[in-house]
PDB file of C-alpha atoms in Angstrom:
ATOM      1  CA  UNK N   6     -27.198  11.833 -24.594  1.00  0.00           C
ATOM      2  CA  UNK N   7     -26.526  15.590 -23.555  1.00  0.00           C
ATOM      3  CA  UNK N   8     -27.059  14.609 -20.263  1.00  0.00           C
ATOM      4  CA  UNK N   9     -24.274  12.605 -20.046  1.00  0.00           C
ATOM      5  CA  UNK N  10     -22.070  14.668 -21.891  1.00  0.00           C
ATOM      6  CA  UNK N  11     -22.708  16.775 -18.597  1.00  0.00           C
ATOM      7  CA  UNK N  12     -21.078  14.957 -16.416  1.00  0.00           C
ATOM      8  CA  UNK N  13     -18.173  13.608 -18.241  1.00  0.00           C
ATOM      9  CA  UNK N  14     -16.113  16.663 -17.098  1.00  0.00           C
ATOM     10  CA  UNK N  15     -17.145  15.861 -13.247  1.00  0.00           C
ATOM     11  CA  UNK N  16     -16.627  11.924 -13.808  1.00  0.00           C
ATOM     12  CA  UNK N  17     -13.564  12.855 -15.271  1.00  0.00           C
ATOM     13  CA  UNK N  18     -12.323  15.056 -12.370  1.00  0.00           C
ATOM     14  CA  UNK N  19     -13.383  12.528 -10.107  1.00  0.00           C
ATOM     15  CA  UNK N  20     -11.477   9.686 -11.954  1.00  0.00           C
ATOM     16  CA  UNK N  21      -8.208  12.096 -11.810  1.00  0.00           C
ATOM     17  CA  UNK N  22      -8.924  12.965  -8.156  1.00  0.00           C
ATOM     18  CA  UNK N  23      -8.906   9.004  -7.389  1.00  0.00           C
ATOM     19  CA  UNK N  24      -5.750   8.078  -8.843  1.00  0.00           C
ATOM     20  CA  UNK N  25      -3.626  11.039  -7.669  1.00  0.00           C
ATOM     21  CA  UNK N  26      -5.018  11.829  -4.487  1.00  0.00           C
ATOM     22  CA  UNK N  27      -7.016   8.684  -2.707  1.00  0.00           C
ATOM     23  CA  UNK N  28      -5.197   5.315  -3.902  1.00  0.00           C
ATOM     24  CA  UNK N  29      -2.003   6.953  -3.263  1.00  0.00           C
ATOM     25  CA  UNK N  30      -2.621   8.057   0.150  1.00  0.00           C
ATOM     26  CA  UNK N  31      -4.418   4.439   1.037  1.00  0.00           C
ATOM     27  CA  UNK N  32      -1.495   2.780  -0.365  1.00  0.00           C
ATOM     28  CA  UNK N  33       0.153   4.860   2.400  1.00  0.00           C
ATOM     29  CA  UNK N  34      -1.594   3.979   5.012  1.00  0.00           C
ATOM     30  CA  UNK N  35      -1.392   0.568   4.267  1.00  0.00           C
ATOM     31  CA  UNK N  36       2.409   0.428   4.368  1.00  0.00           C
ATOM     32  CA  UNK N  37       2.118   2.250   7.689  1.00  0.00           C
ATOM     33  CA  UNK N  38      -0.242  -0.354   9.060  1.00  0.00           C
ATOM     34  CA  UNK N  39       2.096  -3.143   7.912  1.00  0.00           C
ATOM     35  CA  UNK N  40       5.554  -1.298   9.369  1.00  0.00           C
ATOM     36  CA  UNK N  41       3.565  -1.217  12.719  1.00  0.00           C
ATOM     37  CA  UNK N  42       2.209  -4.688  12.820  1.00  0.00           C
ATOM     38  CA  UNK N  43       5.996  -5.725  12.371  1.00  0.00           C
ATOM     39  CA  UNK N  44       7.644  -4.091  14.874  1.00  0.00           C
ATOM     40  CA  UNK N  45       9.087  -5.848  17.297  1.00  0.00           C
ATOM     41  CA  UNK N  46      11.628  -6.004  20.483  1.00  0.00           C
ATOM     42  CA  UNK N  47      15.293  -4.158  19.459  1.00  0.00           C
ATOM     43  CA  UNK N  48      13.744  -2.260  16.546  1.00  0.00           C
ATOM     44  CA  UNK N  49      14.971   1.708  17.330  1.00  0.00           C
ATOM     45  CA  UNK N  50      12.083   4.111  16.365  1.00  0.00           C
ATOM     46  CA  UNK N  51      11.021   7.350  16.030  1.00  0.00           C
ATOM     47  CA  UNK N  52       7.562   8.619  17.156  1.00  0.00           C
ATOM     48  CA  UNK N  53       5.362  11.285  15.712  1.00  0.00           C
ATOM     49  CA  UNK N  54       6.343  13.673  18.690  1.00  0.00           C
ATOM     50  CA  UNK N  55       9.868  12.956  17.346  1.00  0.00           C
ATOM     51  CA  UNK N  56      11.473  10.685  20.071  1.00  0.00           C
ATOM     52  CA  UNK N  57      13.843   8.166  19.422  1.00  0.00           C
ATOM     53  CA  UNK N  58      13.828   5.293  21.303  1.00  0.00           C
ATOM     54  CA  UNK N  59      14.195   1.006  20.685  1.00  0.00           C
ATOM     55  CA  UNK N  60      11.241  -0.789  21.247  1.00  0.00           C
ATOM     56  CA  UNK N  61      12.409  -2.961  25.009  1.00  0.00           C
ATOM     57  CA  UNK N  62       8.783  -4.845  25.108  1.00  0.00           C
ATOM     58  CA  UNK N  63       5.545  -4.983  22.682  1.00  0.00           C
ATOM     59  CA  UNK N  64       3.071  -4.988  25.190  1.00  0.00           C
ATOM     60  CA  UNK N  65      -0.436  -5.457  23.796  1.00  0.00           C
ATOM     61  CA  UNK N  66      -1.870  -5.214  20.270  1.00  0.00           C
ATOM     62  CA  UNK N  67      -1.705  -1.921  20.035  1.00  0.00           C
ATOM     63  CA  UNK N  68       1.063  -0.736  22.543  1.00  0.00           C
ATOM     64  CA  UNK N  69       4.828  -1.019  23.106  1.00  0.00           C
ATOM     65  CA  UNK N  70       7.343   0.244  25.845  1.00  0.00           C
ATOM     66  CA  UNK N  71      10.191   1.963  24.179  1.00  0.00           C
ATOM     67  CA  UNK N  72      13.270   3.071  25.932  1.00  0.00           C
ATOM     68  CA  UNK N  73      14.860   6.080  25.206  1.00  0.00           C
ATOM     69  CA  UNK N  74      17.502   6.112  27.833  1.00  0.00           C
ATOM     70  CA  UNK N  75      18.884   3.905  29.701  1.00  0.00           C
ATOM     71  CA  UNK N  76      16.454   3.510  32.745  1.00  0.00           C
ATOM     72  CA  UNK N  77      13.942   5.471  30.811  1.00  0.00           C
ATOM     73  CA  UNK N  78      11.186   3.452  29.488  1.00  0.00           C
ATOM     74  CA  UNK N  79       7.660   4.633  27.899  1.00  0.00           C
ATOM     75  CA  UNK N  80       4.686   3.479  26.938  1.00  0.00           C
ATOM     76  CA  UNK N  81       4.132   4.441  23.516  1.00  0.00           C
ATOM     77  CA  UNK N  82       0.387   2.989  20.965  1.00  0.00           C
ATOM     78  CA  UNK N  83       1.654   1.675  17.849  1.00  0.00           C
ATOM     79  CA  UNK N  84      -0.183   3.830  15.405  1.00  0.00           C
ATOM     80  CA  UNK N  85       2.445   6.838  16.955  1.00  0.00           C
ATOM     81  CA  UNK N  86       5.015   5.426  15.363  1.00  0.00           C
ATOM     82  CA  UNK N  87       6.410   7.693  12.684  1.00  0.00           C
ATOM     83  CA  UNK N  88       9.032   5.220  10.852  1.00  0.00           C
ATOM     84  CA  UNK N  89      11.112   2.483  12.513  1.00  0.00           C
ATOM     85  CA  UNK N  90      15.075   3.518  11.666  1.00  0.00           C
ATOM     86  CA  UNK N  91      16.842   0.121  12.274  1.00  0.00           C
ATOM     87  CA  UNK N  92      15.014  -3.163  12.668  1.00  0.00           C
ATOM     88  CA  UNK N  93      16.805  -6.223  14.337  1.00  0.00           C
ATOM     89  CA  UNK N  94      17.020  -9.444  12.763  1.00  0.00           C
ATOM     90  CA  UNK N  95      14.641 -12.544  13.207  1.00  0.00           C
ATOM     91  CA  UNK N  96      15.608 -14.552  15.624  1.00  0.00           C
ATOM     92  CA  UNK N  97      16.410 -18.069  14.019  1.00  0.00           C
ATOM     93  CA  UNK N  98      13.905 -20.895  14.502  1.00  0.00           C
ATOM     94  CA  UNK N  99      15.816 -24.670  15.123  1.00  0.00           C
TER      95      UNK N  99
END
């Protein structure tokens, strides 16, 4: 019984540690994925290098050209992008 009076202070920190450090931050993540998967042709982004650009083609699974001027076009991976500012609507299905 002492024994496990032992390590109730480290399950406890552990239990803290979980719930306001690691489910927040995959929760995080998660959104991120999510906003990336959805991104699509007209949506204006910003990278993690801090360009701001609207997405002109999604290219692969895991790449899109953006175009930050006009004439200017890069290709940029998905997981770079930092937050999407403005996303076009659906286009409607007949």
């Amino acid at each position: 019984m002492e024994a496990i009076g032992q390590f109730m202070p480290l399950i406890l920190i552990f239990a803290i540690m979980y719930f306001l450090l690691i489910r927040p931050q995959q929760k995080k993540a998660k959104e991120h994925q999510a906003m990336v998967d959805n991104v699509r042709r007209g949506d204006q982004v910003v990278t993690q290098g801090g360009l701001i650009g609207k997405i002109s083609k999604v290219k692969e699974d895991n790449e899109v050209e953006v175009e930050l001027a006009e004439g200017v076009k890069v290709r940029v991976v998905k997981s770079t992008i930092a937050q999407v500012m403005s996303k076009t609507e659906p286009a409607a299905s007949k």
